[in-house]
Short mmCIF file of C-alpha atoms in Angstrom, two decimals:
data_model
loop_
_atom_site.label_atom_id
_atom_site.label_comp_id
_atom_site.label_asym_id
_atom_site.label_seq_id
_atom_site.Cartn_x
_atom_site.Cartn_y
_atom_site.Cartn_z
CA MET A 1 -4.58 8.35 -16.70
CA SER A 2 -6.63 10.75 -14.67
CA LYS A 3 -9.85 10.37 -12.77
CA GLU A 4 -11.16 13.04 -15.18
CA LYS A 5 -12.06 10.09 -17.40
CA ASN A 6 -15.03 9.57 -15.09
CA LYS A 7 -16.80 12.48 -16.79
CA HIS A 8 -16.77 10.79 -20.18
CA ILE A 9 -18.02 7.33 -19.27
CA ASN A 10 -21.16 5.99 -20.92
CA SER A 11 -22.77 4.27 -17.95
CA SER A 12 -25.04 2.28 -20.28
CA ALA A 13 -22.08 0.69 -22.09
CA TYR A 14 -22.52 -2.50 -20.09
CA ILE A 15 -25.79 -4.13 -19.15
CA PRO A 16 -25.40 -7.14 -16.85
CA PRO A 17 -27.39 -10.26 -17.77
CA SER A 18 -30.75 -10.72 -16.11
CA GLY A 19 -30.43 -12.13 -12.60
CA VAL A 20 -26.72 -11.28 -12.20
CA ARG A 21 -26.11 -9.45 -8.93
CA GLY A 22 -22.51 -8.55 -9.74
CA LYS A 23 -19.17 -9.37 -8.20
CA LEU A 24 -16.27 -7.70 -6.42
CA THR A 25 -12.59 -8.47 -6.92
CA VAL A 26 -10.27 -6.84 -4.39
CA VAL A 27 -6.91 -6.44 -6.13
CA GLY A 28 -3.48 -5.66 -4.69
CA ALA A 29 -1.64 -3.23 -6.98
CA GLY A 30 1.77 -3.67 -5.36
CA PRO A 31 4.04 -1.05 -3.78
CA GLY A 32 4.37 1.47 -6.61
CA ASP A 33 6.60 0.12 -9.36
CA VAL A 34 4.12 -0.54 -12.18
CA GLU A 35 5.93 -3.78 -13.07
CA LEU A 36 5.36 -5.24 -9.59
CA ILE A 37 1.86 -6.36 -10.53
CA THR A 38 0.69 -9.94 -10.91
CA LEU A 39 -0.74 -11.41 -14.10
CA LYS A 40 -3.93 -12.28 -12.24
CA ALA A 41 -4.29 -8.64 -11.15
CA ILE A 42 -3.93 -7.41 -14.75
CA LYS A 43 -6.57 -9.89 -15.91
CA ALA A 44 -8.95 -8.64 -13.23
CA ILE A 45 -8.37 -5.02 -14.28
CA GLU A 46 -8.94 -5.91 -17.93
CA SER A 47 -12.26 -7.60 -17.16
CA ALA A 48 -13.62 -4.92 -14.82
CA HIS A 49 -16.65 -2.82 -15.68
CA VAL A 50 -15.91 -0.44 -12.78
CA ILE A 51 -12.59 0.22 -11.03
CA LEU A 52 -12.47 1.99 -7.68
CA TYR A 53 -8.85 2.93 -7.09
CA ASP A 54 -6.83 4.40 -4.22
CA ALA A 55 -4.27 7.21 -4.08
CA LEU A 56 -1.25 4.94 -3.57
CA ILE A 57 -1.71 2.87 -6.72
CA ASN A 58 0.34 3.67 -9.80
CA GLU A 59 -2.25 5.12 -12.19
CA ALA A 60 -0.31 3.68 -15.13
CA LEU A 61 -2.03 0.40 -14.22
CA LEU A 62 -5.32 1.88 -15.36
CA LYS A 63 -4.12 1.59 -18.96
CA TYR A 64 -5.08 -2.09 -18.73
CA ALA A 65 -8.72 -1.18 -18.15
CA SER A 66 -11.33 -1.54 -20.87
CA GLN A 67 -12.22 1.66 -22.72
CA ASP A 68 -15.76 1.21 -21.45
CA ALA A 69 -14.72 0.75 -17.82
CA GLU A 70 -15.76 3.41 -15.33
CA LEU A 71 -12.77 4.65 -13.29
CA ILE A 72 -13.51 6.22 -9.93
CA PHE A 73 -10.88 7.66 -7.58
CA VAL A 74 -11.83 6.86 -3.98
CA GLY A 75 -8.51 7.46 -2.24
CA LYS A 76 -7.12 9.89 0.28
CA ARG A 77 -4.55 12.59 -0.44
CA LYS A 78 -2.99 14.81 2.26
CA GLY A 79 -5.77 14.00 4.72
CA CYS A 80 -8.58 14.72 2.23
CA TYR A 81 -10.94 11.85 1.55
CA ALA A 82 -12.65 11.50 -1.83
CA PHE A 83 -15.07 9.09 -0.13
CA GLN A 84 -15.46 7.85 3.42
CA GLN A 85 -15.15 4.07 3.89
CA GLU A 86 -18.90 3.63 4.37
CA GLN A 87 -19.51 5.44 1.09
CA ILE A 88 -16.99 3.22 -0.69
CA ASN A 89 -18.76 0.12 0.62
CA GLU A 90 -22.10 1.37 -0.67
CA LEU A 91 -20.57 2.41 -4.00
CA ILE A 92 -19.16 -1.08 -4.56
CA VAL A 93 -22.61 -2.61 -4.08
CA SER A 94 -24.47 -0.11 -6.25
CA LYS A 95 -21.95 -0.27 -9.11
CA ALA A 96 -21.79 -4.08 -9.01
CA LYS A 97 -25.57 -4.32 -9.25
CA GLU A 98 -25.65 -1.72 -12.02
CA LYS A 99 -22.74 -2.90 -14.17
CA GLY A 100 -21.44 -6.30 -13.04
CA HIS A 101 -17.77 -6.65 -12.16
CA VAL A 102 -16.22 -4.13 -9.75
CA VAL A 103 -12.48 -4.14 -9.10
CA ARG A 104 -11.31 -2.48 -5.91
CA LEU A 105 -7.70 -1.56 -6.68
CA LYS A 106 -5.54 -1.02 -3.61
CA GLY A 107 -1.86 -0.28 -3.07
CA GLY A 108 0.36 -3.07 -1.78
CA ASP A 109 -1.58 -6.09 -0.58
CA PRO A 110 -5.28 -5.53 0.23
CA PHE A 111 -5.13 -7.72 3.33
CA VAL A 112 -2.13 -5.89 4.88
CA PHE A 113 -3.70 -2.76 6.42
CA GLY A 114 -5.72 -2.38 3.23
CA ARG A 115 -9.25 -2.89 4.61
CA GLY A 116 -9.91 -5.42 1.89
CA ALA A 117 -11.45 -7.90 4.32
CA GLU A 118 -13.83 -5.22 5.64
CA GLU A 119 -15.11 -4.46 2.15
CA ILE A 120 -15.61 -8.13 1.34
CA ASP A 121 -17.51 -8.68 4.60
CA TYR A 122 -19.79 -5.76 3.78
CA VAL A 123 -20.68 -6.62 0.18
CA ARG A 124 -21.31 -10.31 0.84
CA GLN A 125 -24.41 -9.24 2.76
CA PHE A 126 -25.87 -8.18 -0.60
CA GLY A 127 -25.25 -11.43 -2.42
CA LEU A 128 -22.20 -10.33 -4.41
CA GLU A 129 -19.57 -12.86 -5.40
CA THR A 130 -16.22 -11.89 -3.89
CA PHE A 131 -12.64 -12.62 -4.91
CA VAL A 132 -9.21 -11.38 -3.85
CA VAL A 133 -5.98 -11.04 -5.82
CA PRO A 134 -3.02 -10.68 -3.43
CA GLY A 135 -0.47 -7.98 -4.13
CA ILE A 136 3.21 -7.55 -3.32
CA SER A 137 3.24 -5.82 0.05
CA SER A 138 5.21 -2.61 0.43
CA SER A 139 6.34 -3.87 3.84
CA ILE A 140 8.55 -6.42 2.09
CA ALA A 141 9.19 -4.95 -1.36
CA VAL A 142 10.25 -1.43 -0.34
CA PRO A 143 13.07 -2.59 1.98
CA ALA A 144 14.11 -5.16 -0.64
CA TYR A 145 14.53 -2.47 -3.29
CA GLN A 146 17.03 -0.79 -0.96
CA GLY A 147 18.83 -4.07 -0.36
CA ILE A 148 17.47 -4.54 3.16
CA PRO A 149 16.65 -8.18 3.96
CA LEU A 150 13.97 -8.36 6.66
CA THR A 151 15.53 -11.60 7.90
CA LYS A 152 19.13 -12.73 7.69
CA ARG A 153 20.99 -15.44 9.55
CA GLY A 154 22.83 -13.94 12.48
CA ALA A 155 20.92 -10.65 12.29
CA SER A 156 17.17 -11.31 12.50
CA GLU A 157 15.06 -14.45 12.90
CA SER A 158 11.68 -12.76 12.45
CA PHE A 159 9.95 -9.50 11.59
CA TRP A 160 6.94 -7.51 12.72
CA VAL A 161 4.75 -5.45 10.40
CA ILE A 162 2.87 -2.88 12.46
CA THR A 163 0.57 0.02 11.68
CA GLY A 164 1.86 3.35 12.90
CA THR A 165 -1.64 4.76 13.24
CA THR A 166 -4.57 2.76 14.60
CA LYS A 167 -8.28 3.37 14.04
CA ALA A 168 -8.15 5.62 17.12
CA HIS A 169 -5.26 7.59 15.50
CA GLN A 170 -2.84 6.28 18.13
CA LEU A 171 0.48 4.48 17.73
CA SER A 172 -0.08 0.74 17.96
CA GLY A 173 0.77 -0.74 21.36
CA ASP A 174 2.52 -3.56 19.52
CA VAL A 175 5.43 -1.21 18.79
CA ALA A 176 6.42 -1.23 22.47
CA ILE A 177 6.26 -5.04 22.55
CA ALA A 178 8.26 -5.37 19.34
CA ALA A 179 10.91 -2.98 20.66
CA LYS A 180 11.74 -5.50 23.38
CA SER A 181 12.52 -8.20 20.82
CA THR A 182 15.43 -8.81 18.45
CA ALA A 183 13.07 -8.91 15.46
CA THR A 184 13.10 -6.51 12.53
CA VAL A 185 10.29 -3.99 12.98
CA VAL A 186 8.54 -2.56 9.93
CA ILE A 187 6.12 0.30 10.63
CA LEU A 188 3.66 1.51 8.01
CA MET A 189 1.92 4.89 8.23
CA GLY A 190 4.17 5.86 11.11
CA MET A 191 5.89 9.11 10.14
CA GLY A 192 3.49 11.19 12.21
CA LYS A 193 4.44 9.08 15.24
CA LEU A 194 8.20 9.07 14.69
CA ASP A 195 8.96 10.93 17.94
CA GLU A 196 6.97 8.35 19.92
CA ILE A 197 8.70 5.49 18.12
CA VAL A 198 12.14 6.95 18.91
CA GLN A 199 11.16 7.36 22.58
CA ILE A 200 9.97 3.76 22.84
CA PHE A 201 13.15 2.28 21.38
CA SER A 202 15.33 4.66 23.39
CA ALA A 203 13.61 3.47 26.59
CA GLU A 204 14.80 -0.04 25.68
CA ASN A 205 18.40 1.25 25.43
CA LYS A 206 18.35 0.85 21.65
CA GLN A 207 19.62 4.30 20.73
CA ASP A 208 22.26 2.73 18.46
CA THR A 209 19.86 0.41 16.65
CA PRO A 210 19.94 0.99 12.87
CA ILE A 211 16.85 2.48 11.25
CA ALA A 212 15.85 3.27 7.69
CA ILE A 213 13.04 5.43 6.38
CA ILE A 214 12.04 5.03 2.73
CA GLN A 215 9.57 7.42 1.13
CA GLU A 216 7.61 6.49 -2.01
CA GLY A 217 9.56 3.25 -2.27
CA THR A 218 9.99 1.42 -5.61
CA THR A 219 8.97 4.54 -7.54
CA GLU A 220 11.05 7.08 -9.45
CA ASN A 221 10.37 9.55 -6.61
CA GLU A 222 11.91 7.31 -3.96
CA LYS A 223 13.82 9.06 -1.15
CA PHE A 224 15.49 7.47 1.84
CA GLY A 225 17.47 8.10 4.99
CA PHE A 226 19.62 5.75 7.08
CA GLY A 227 20.74 6.27 10.65
CA THR A 228 20.18 5.10 14.20
CA ILE A 229 17.38 5.65 16.65
CA SER A 230 19.34 8.54 18.16
CA THR A 231 20.06 10.27 14.82
CA ILE A 232 17.04 9.57 12.64
CA ARG A 233 15.02 12.67 13.50
CA LYS A 234 17.85 14.91 12.29
CA ILE A 235 18.21 12.85 9.13
CA VAL A 236 14.48 13.09 8.41
CA GLU A 237 14.68 16.86 8.76
CA GLU A 238 17.77 17.14 6.54
CA LYS A 239 16.33 14.94 3.80
CA GLN A 240 12.78 16.28 4.23
CA LEU A 241 11.27 12.81 4.42
CA ALA A 242 7.51 12.50 4.79
CA ASN A 243 4.57 10.21 4.09
CA PRO A 244 4.03 7.91 2.32
CA ALA A 245 7.01 6.22 3.91
CA ILE A 246 8.03 2.97 5.58
CA ILE A 247 10.14 2.72 8.72
CA ILE A 248 12.47 -0.28 9.16
CA ILE A 249 14.21 -0.81 12.49
CA GLY A 250 16.76 -3.50 13.29
CA ASP A 251 20.23 -4.85 12.65
CA VAL A 252 19.24 -5.89 9.11
CA VAL A 253 19.43 -2.24 8.09
CA LYS A 254 23.20 -2.32 8.46
CA GLU A 255 23.18 -5.64 6.57
CA ARG A 256 21.99 -3.75 3.50
CA VAL A 257 23.32 -5.40 0.35
CA GLN A 258 24.42 -3.63 -2.82
CA LEU A 259 21.71 -4.06 -5.45
CA THR A 260 21.76 -0.73 -7.25
CA SER A 261 23.99 -1.65 -10.18
CA ILE A 262 22.19 -4.97 -10.67
CA TYR A 263 18.78 -3.33 -10.58
CA LYS A 264 19.80 -0.67 -13.12
CA GLU A 265 21.18 -3.34 -15.44
CA VAL A 266 17.94 -5.32 -15.29
CA ALA A 267 15.84 -2.18 -15.80
CA ASN A 268 17.92 -1.01 -18.76
CA ASN A 269 17.73 -4.39 -20.46
CA SER A 270 14.00 -4.87 -19.98
#
């Protein structure tokens, strides 16, 4: 379903009851596989009068929306923003007051680098009711689909989930701290900082540490590369890996379990 539907919406299809100021539900859409969505998320989508959705959600989820729902794409593609964050905040408020229930549909989990908390903080100033529906985070689901356990006895006792690009467009300083540990390190939005990441782990004498990069994980377009800190840049070039991708670093990468045949069997029988 395309955002072209926006052009055909009858904005008067829903008139909120007198005195209702509207509500916002921030919904996690999961990592990409359309079936990795919660029942509560589907119910929220079905009841929405307006859905503001991001680029990383699977648009097949929009089939659950009411025919009268207004669908508005507010995401970012290849560095181009449909709306700036401040505009999205204002749009949530105006649409909630106009129509009632706004669903903000975000990829993964809205509270894991999804700015869901920021949007809730903003709209509560205007008297809107606010709710959140957690989603399956890509930081956990994408490695799992490739058989990579983020923790495993004898290999990893903990894991870090770190943003690869901060608000200042810099690599998070937590990467350098995590590189000193034995934990699994999961880096989101980090492909543009891969050279820096390799340098940091190399400085800790971890050139042989296993690393995986998974692009568009859990979707039919999934691509991946496995190597070590010292070889990963060549592998990325050979396989032409790019964003959106997740970087997983640690011994658990070599502990990858064989799930492919099982997954195909489940998928074919569903």
